[in-house]
DNA sequence: TAATTTAGTTACTAATAGTAACTTGATTTA
DNA sequence: TAAATCAAGTTACTATTAGTAACTAAATTA
């Protein structure tokens, strides 16, 4: 491909409301789950994948890469064998936790309600 | 189209963690924004669209339809001329508001930080 | 030597979102 | 009386994102 005339990217930034500001970090499939599970401490790729059945390796690795790029998580290759990779929240990531707690708390209420209805 | 043999829909429900339970209602582009703006009171289609620049009419109407189906918002055609349509949160919708407040509060901190960095 | 484990990637399809123009039935304006 | 405007969408088309399933690579254990 020959350079490619920039097209519809970042030409006009949308106005930043507070919802959007936070959802820019928390948006995308499985993102809230990743942050939530990491809020309990560092976790390896395979552990996260198991936590989040039925996420696929593809989406999980894409999400972790996005979050790393945005400064929400760190990625650390551990000198084990076979080598394993640990992900953890950064300080920025930790700031998202209160939002996650609120989401989980609402989720628990909904879930309880659904259980009692059944 | 001739009936269409059901394909990859609801064959195996994913395990319901609390994050997923809440995000099932709050997921999808612009959904948190809709709930947030409606948390301040009923609002017409055009008002919401203006609140949420640069959402498109297509996505906004899809989102409102989804939310209505899920029991999060009500849709009420008003006898004005031209007829207008008012959307409002249901009780279920109102239960999502604490999560939105937490999201907005985190968003405001991020926004403030970004402002001071500039 | 073969199977297992960890952490992914790849190719392909399906679903979701974005863009821009169009619709319908009034009503206000020229 | 005709033209422009407004509300609330819809439509056709493209682009981006997510899901599925199979595959890779290096090291280790059986």
Tab-separated table of C-alpha atoms (C1' of nucleotides) in Angstrom:
chain	number	residue	atom	x	y	z
A	1	UNK	CA	0.000	0.000	0.000
A	2	UNK	CA	1.285	3.449	-0.942
A	3	UNK	CA	0.985	5.759	2.037
A	4	UNK	CA	-2.796	6.241	1.854
A	5	UNK	CA	-4.330	9.686	2.083
A	6	UNK	CA	-5.600	9.945	5.667
A	7	UNK	CA	-9.307	9.305	5.734
A	8	UNK	CA	-11.906	9.995	8.415
A	9	UNK	CA	-9.502	9.609	11.303
A	10	UNK	CA	-9.255	12.221	14.021
A	11	UNK	CA	-10.370	15.005	11.717
A	12	UNK	CA	-12.776	16.417	14.249
A	13	UNK	CA	-12.688	15.091	17.770
A	14	UNK	CA	-16.090	14.551	19.297
A	15	UNK	CA	-16.853	16.821	22.239
A	16	UNK	CA	-15.693	15.117	25.409
A	17	UNK	CA	-18.480	14.582	27.851
A	18	UNK	CA	-17.621	12.839	31.074
A	19	UNK	CA	-19.436	9.640	30.075
A	20	UNK	CA	-17.414	9.436	26.892
A	21	UNK	CA	-14.172	10.210	28.686
A	22	UNK	CA	-14.578	7.184	30.928
A	23	UNK	CA	-16.103	4.906	28.289
A	24	UNK	CA	-13.160	5.618	25.994
A	25	UNK	CA	-11.194	3.447	28.427
A	26	UNK	CA	-13.944	1.043	29.438
A	27	UNK	CA	-15.574	0.571	26.018
A	28	UNK	CA	-15.138	-2.433	23.755
A	29	UNK	CA	-16.158	-6.008	24.299
A	30	UNK	CA	-14.933	-7.565	27.569
A	31	UNK	CA	-13.070	-4.457	28.693
A	32	UNK	CA	-15.020	-3.956	31.913
A	33	UNK	CA	-14.459	-7.610	32.782
A	34	UNK	CA	-10.700	-7.351	32.289
A	35	UNK	CA	-10.439	-4.319	34.547
A	36	UNK	CA	-12.702	-5.911	37.125
A	37	UNK	CA	-10.720	-9.137	37.342
A	38	UNK	CA	-7.421	-7.269	37.466
A	39	UNK	CA	-8.730	-5.092	40.280
A	40	UNK	CA	-8.206	-8.092	42.571
A	41	UNK	CA	-4.513	-8.272	41.636
A	42	UNK	CA	-2.165	-9.170	38.791
A	43	UNK	CA	-3.269	-12.050	36.637
A	44	UNK	CA	-1.875	-14.138	33.788
A	45	UNK	CA	-3.324	-14.337	30.299
A	46	UNK	CA	-4.659	-17.836	30.761
A	47	UNK	CA	-6.137	-17.024	34.147
A	48	UNK	CA	-8.010	-14.067	32.738
A	49	UNK	CA	-9.237	-16.192	29.884
A	50	UNK	CA	-10.576	-18.735	32.363
A	51	UNK	CA	-12.129	-15.987	34.504
A	52	UNK	CA	-13.963	-14.684	31.506
A	53	UNK	CA	-15.375	-17.756	29.828
A	54	UNK	CA	-16.420	-17.593	27.002
A	55	UNK	CA	-14.057	-14.881	25.753
A	56	UNK	CA	-11.778	-15.903	22.878
A	57	UNK	CA	-7.993	-15.626	22.988
A	58	UNK	CA	-8.177	-13.282	20.027
A	59	UNK	CA	-10.467	-10.743	21.624
A	60	UNK	CA	-8.789	-10.986	25.001
A	61	UNK	CA	-5.359	-10.332	23.554
A	62	UNK	CA	-6.709	-7.440	21.469
A	63	UNK	CA	-8.322	-5.949	24.549
A	64	UNK	CA	-5.186	-6.292	26.652
A	65	UNK	CA	-3.152	-4.648	23.900
A	66	UNK	CA	-5.622	-1.733	23.686
A	67	UNK	CA	-5.583	-1.309	27.432
A	68	UNK	CA	-1.811	-1.375	27.501
A	69	UNK	CA	-1.694	1.291	24.765
A	70	UNK	CA	-4.084	3.444	26.743
A	71	UNK	CA	-2.035	3.094	29.902
A	72	UNK	CA	-4.644	1.132	31.825
A	73	UNK	CA	-2.696	-2.109	32.270
A	74	UNK	CA	0.924	-3.207	32.293
A	75	UNK	CA	2.199	-6.358	30.618
A	76	UNK	CA	5.063	-8.216	32.218
A	77	UNK	CA	6.718	-11.318	30.795
A	78	UNK	CA	7.756	-13.571	33.646
A	79	UNK	CA	10.926	-15.690	33.456
A	80	UNK	CA	9.071	-18.947	34.023
A	81	UNK	CA	9.006	-21.874	31.727
A	82	UNK	CA	7.092	-21.875	29.654
A	83	UNK	CA	7.245	-18.080	29.923
A	84	UNK	CA	4.061	-16.584	31.301
A	85	UNK	CA	2.745	-13.049	31.075
A	86	UNK	CA	1.255	-11.109	33.912
A	87	UNK	CA	-1.112	-8.237	33.471
A	88	UNK	CA	-1.870	-5.690	36.163
A	89	UNK	CA	-3.689	-2.379	36.512
A	90	UNK	CA	-1.675	0.836	36.357
A	91	UNK	CA	-2.593	3.807	38.541
A	92	UNK	CA	-4.836	4.991	35.746
A	93	UNK	CA	-6.443	1.572	35.677
A	94	UNK	CA	-7.003	1.726	39.413
A	95	UNK	CA	-8.965	4.933	38.949
A	96	UNK	CA	-11.521	3.022	36.932
A	97	UNK	CA	-12.237	0.601	39.741
A	98	UNK	CA	-14.919	2.682	41.497
A	99	UNK	CA	-16.932	2.671	38.266
A	100	UNK	CA	-16.515	-1.079	38.002
A	101	UNK	CA	-17.610	-1.553	41.578
A	102	UNK	CA	-20.787	0.358	40.866
A	103	UNK	CA	-21.410	-1.685	37.724
A	104	UNK	CA	-20.895	-4.940	39.604
A	105	UNK	CA	-23.114	-3.808	42.425
A	106	UNK	CA	-25.946	-3.003	40.016
A	107	UNK	CA	-25.269	-6.314	38.271
A	108	UNK	CA	-25.608	-8.222	41.505
A	109	UNK	CA	-28.970	-6.665	42.210
A	110	UNK	CA	-30.211	-7.531	38.741
A	111	UNK	CA	-28.910	-11.042	39.075
A	112	UNK	CA	-30.533	-11.527	42.477
A	113	UNK	CA	-33.813	-10.224	41.100
A	114	UNK	CA	-33.611	-12.613	38.175
A	115	UNK	CA	-32.879	-15.503	40.540
A	116	UNK	CA	-35.869	-14.762	42.755
A	117	UNK	CA	-38.113	-14.464	39.706
A	118	UNK	CA	-37.143	-17.995	38.631
B	1	UNK	CA	-36.431	-14.826	2.989
B	2	UNK	CA	-37.866	-18.272	3.867
B	3	UNK	CA	-37.956	-18.709	7.632
B	4	UNK	CA	-34.221	-19.184	8.146
B	5	UNK	CA	-32.924	-22.038	10.251
B	6	UNK	CA	-31.912	-20.447	13.555
B	7	UNK	CA	-28.190	-20.049	13.654
B	8	UNK	CA	-25.795	-19.335	16.540
B	9	UNK	CA	-28.385	-17.547	18.666
B	10	UNK	CA	-28.955	-18.405	22.318
B	11	UNK	CA	-27.757	-21.963	21.949
B	12	UNK	CA	-25.616	-21.756	25.051
B	13	UNK	CA	-25.954	-18.762	27.326
B	14	UNK	CA	-22.652	-17.469	28.657
B	15	UNK	CA	-22.279	-17.733	32.425
B	16	UNK	CA	-23.727	-14.634	34.002
B	17	UNK	CA	-21.188	-12.752	36.040
B	18	UNK	CA	-22.292	-9.533	37.647
B	19	UNK	CA	-20.297	-7.379	35.229
B	20	UNK	CA	-21.977	-9.044	32.283
B	21	UNK	CA	-25.404	-8.786	33.845
B	22	UNK	CA	-25.137	-5.011	34.062
B	23	UNK	CA	-23.271	-4.553	30.784
B	24	UNK	CA	-25.980	-6.521	28.975
B	25	UNK	CA	-28.118	-3.426	29.558
B	26	UNK	CA	-25.409	-0.777	29.346
B	27	UNK	CA	-23.424	-2.232	26.437
B	28	UNK	CA	-23.532	-1.035	22.847
B	29	UNK	CA	-22.446	2.259	21.398
B	30	UNK	CA	-23.939	5.330	23.090
B	31	UNK	CA	-26.013	3.341	25.561
B	32	UNK	CA	-24.435	4.779	28.700
B	33	UNK	CA	-24.956	8.266	27.312
B	34	UNK	CA	-28.652	7.677	26.660
B	35	UNK	CA	-29.248	6.404	30.191
B	36	UNK	CA	-27.222	9.240	31.659
B	37	UNK	CA	-29.100	11.985	29.825
B	38	UNK	CA	-32.453	10.398	30.627
B	39	UNK	CA	-31.522	10.209	34.294
B	40	UNK	CA	-32.179	13.943	34.450
B	41	UNK	CA	-35.736	13.472	33.189
B	42	UNK	CA	-37.757	12.572	30.081
B	43	UNK	CA	-36.329	13.795	26.819
B	44	UNK	CA	-37.336	13.885	23.163
B	45	UNK	CA	-35.509	12.127	20.358
B	46	UNK	CA	-34.118	15.339	18.937
B	47	UNK	CA	-33.029	16.590	22.325
B	48	UNK	CA	-31.121	13.408	23.007
B	49	UNK	CA	-29.534	13.621	19.603
B	50	UNK	CA	-28.397	17.157	20.368
B	51	UNK	CA	-27.159	16.114	23.828
B	52	UNK	CA	-25.068	13.418	22.280
B	53	UNK	CA	-23.392	15.078	19.321
B	54	UNK	CA	-22.050	13.373	17.179
B	55	UNK	CA	-24.366	10.356	17.431
B	56	UNK	CA	-26.289	9.539	14.262
B	57	UNK	CA	-30.067	9.245	14.100
B	58	UNK	CA	-29.655	5.651	12.986
B	59	UNK	CA	-27.644	4.503	15.964
B	60	UNK	CA	-29.653	6.557	18.430
B	61	UNK	CA	-32.929	5.091	17.246
B	62	UNK	CA	-31.476	1.565	17.279
B	63	UNK	CA	-30.247	2.098	20.831
B	64	UNK	CA	-33.574	3.477	22.032
B	65	UNK	CA	-35.376	0.520	20.469
B	66	UNK	CA	-32.994	-1.940	22.175
B	67	UNK	CA	-33.436	-0.197	25.501
B	68	UNK	CA	-37.190	-0.220	25.119
B	69	UNK	CA	-37.124	-3.963	24.348
B	70	UNK	CA	-35.015	-4.564	27.422
B	71	UNK	CA	-37.375	-2.572	29.608
B	72	UNK	CA	-34.916	0.210	30.367
B	73	UNK	CA	-36.776	3.095	28.711
B	74	UNK	CA	-40.348	3.923	27.739
B	75	UNK	CA	-41.339	5.569	24.462
B	76	UNK	CA	-44.293	7.919	24.435
B	77	UNK	CA	-45.656	9.655	21.337
B	78	UNK	CA	-46.871	13.109	22.316
B	79	UNK	CA	-49.922	14.677	20.618
B	80	UNK	CA	-48.015	17.748	19.498
B	81	UNK	CA	-47.590	18.936	16.005
B	82	UNK	CA	-45.448	17.811	14.540
B	83	UNK	CA	-45.796	14.802	16.812
B	84	UNK	CA	-42.843	14.369	19.119
B	85	UNK	CA	-41.680	11.350	21.040
B	86	UNK	CA	-40.566	11.367	24.628
B	87	UNK	CA	-38.260	8.802	26.131
B	88	UNK	CA	-37.887	8.199	29.851
B	89	UNK	CA	-36.236	5.706	32.178
B	90	UNK	CA	-38.331	2.885	33.623
B	91	UNK	CA	-37.754	1.670	37.176
B	92	UNK	CA	-35.268	-0.813	35.793
B	93	UNK	CA	-33.555	2.050	33.979
B	94	UNK	CA	-33.383	4.022	37.192
B	95	UNK	CA	-31.483	1.149	38.803
B	96	UNK	CA	-28.668	1.693	36.361
B	97	UNK	CA	-28.173	5.286	37.403
B	98	UNK	CA	-25.756	4.625	40.287
B	99	UNK	CA	-23.415	2.892	37.847
B	100	UNK	CA	-23.684	5.842	35.478
B	101	UNK	CA	-22.948	8.276	38.265
B	102	UNK	CA	-19.774	6.375	39.085
B	103	UNK	CA	-18.771	6.344	35.417
B	104	UNK	CA	-19.382	10.073	35.105
B	105	UNK	CA	-17.506	10.785	38.269
B	106	UNK	CA	-14.462	8.892	37.035
B	107	UNK	CA	-14.851	10.629	33.680
B	108	UNK	CA	-14.791	14.024	35.317
B	109	UNK	CA	-11.574	13.246	37.109
B	110	UNK	CA	-9.950	12.052	33.900
B	111	UNK	CA	-11.179	15.122	32.069
B	112	UNK	CA	-9.910	17.467	34.765
B	113	UNK	CA	-6.531	15.750	34.702
B	114	UNK	CA	-6.365	16.088	30.937
B	115	UNK	CA	-7.280	19.769	31.188
B	116	UNK	CA	-4.560	20.506	33.720
B	117	UNK	CA	-2.016	18.640	31.607
B	118	UNK	CA	-2.759	20.972	28.641
C	1	DT	C1'	9.833	-38.961	21.343
C	2	DA	C1'	5.246	-37.385	22.179
C	3	DA	C1'	2.072	-34.809	24.768
C	4	DT	C1'	1.237	-30.625	27.515
C	5	DT	C1'	1.431	-25.869	28.782
C	6	DT	C1'	1.606	-20.772	27.932
C	7	DA	C1'	0.537	-17.146	25.136
C	8	DG	C1'	-0.742	-15.909	21.633
C	9	DT	C1'	-1.833	-15.430	15.880
C	10	DT	C1'	-4.399	-16.247	11.534
C	11	DA	C1'	-8.098	-16.668	8.235
C	12	DC	C1'	-12.694	-16.225	7.733
C	13	DT	C1'	-17.539	-14.935	8.931
C	14	DA	C1'	-21.026	-12.368	11.363
C	15	DA	C1'	-22.633	-8.524	13.741
C	16	DT	C1'	-22.360	-3.672	14.887
C	17	DA	C1'	-21.521	1.097	13.980
C	18	DG	C1'	-20.733	5.210	10.954
C	19	DT	C1'	-22.104	8.326	6.781
C	20	DA	C1'	-25.113	10.583	4.185
C	21	DA	C1'	-29.155	10.983	1.818
C	22	DC	C1'	-34.136	10.281	1.888
C	23	DT	C1'	-39.161	10.026	3.911
C	24	DT	C1'	-43.685	11.557	5.938
C	25	DG	C1'	-46.862	14.554	7.692
C	26	DA	C1'	-47.573	18.546	9.561
C	27	DT	C1'	-46.723	23.908	10.039
C	28	DT	C1'	-44.731	28.220	9.495
C	29	DT	C1'	-42.870	31.580	6.303
C	30	DA	C1'	-42.475	34.182	1.862
D	1	DT	C1'	-50.229	29.025	-2.661
D	2	DA	C1'	-45.727	27.281	-2.896
D	3	DA	C1'	-41.367	26.607	-0.434
D	4	DA	C1'	-38.730	25.821	3.461
D	5	DT	C1'	-38.609	23.752	8.142
D	6	DC	C1'	-39.151	20.558	11.745
D	7	DA	C1'	-39.710	15.978	14.220
D	8	DA	C1'	-38.589	11.481	14.103
D	9	DG	C1'	-37.041	8.389	11.991
D	10	DT	C1'	-35.455	4.884	7.732
D	11	DT	C1'	-32.429	3.228	4.006
D	12	DA	C1'	-28.414	1.868	1.405
D	13	DC	C1'	-23.814	1.367	1.708
D	14	DT	C1'	-19.168	1.129	3.940
D	15	DA	C1'	-16.072	0.354	7.678
D	16	DT	C1'	-14.931	-1.385	12.005
D	17	DT	C1'	-15.348	-4.846	15.616
D	18	DA	C1'	-16.248	-9.251	17.454
D	19	DG	C1'	-16.786	-14.374	17.221
D	20	DT	C1'	-15.108	-19.207	15.618
D	21	DA	C1'	-11.933	-22.454	15.008
D	22	DA	C1'	-7.712	-23.931	13.764
D	23	DC	C1'	-2.818	-23.168	14.074
D	24	DT	C1'	2.105	-21.636	15.889
D	25	DA	C1'	6.284	-21.699	18.865
D	26	DA	C1'	9.265	-22.636	22.653
D	27	DA	C1'	10.087	-25.260	26.727
D	28	DT	C1'	8.984	-29.241	29.865
D	29	DT	C1'	7.448	-33.164	31.529
D	30	DA	C1'	6.024	-38.202	30.866
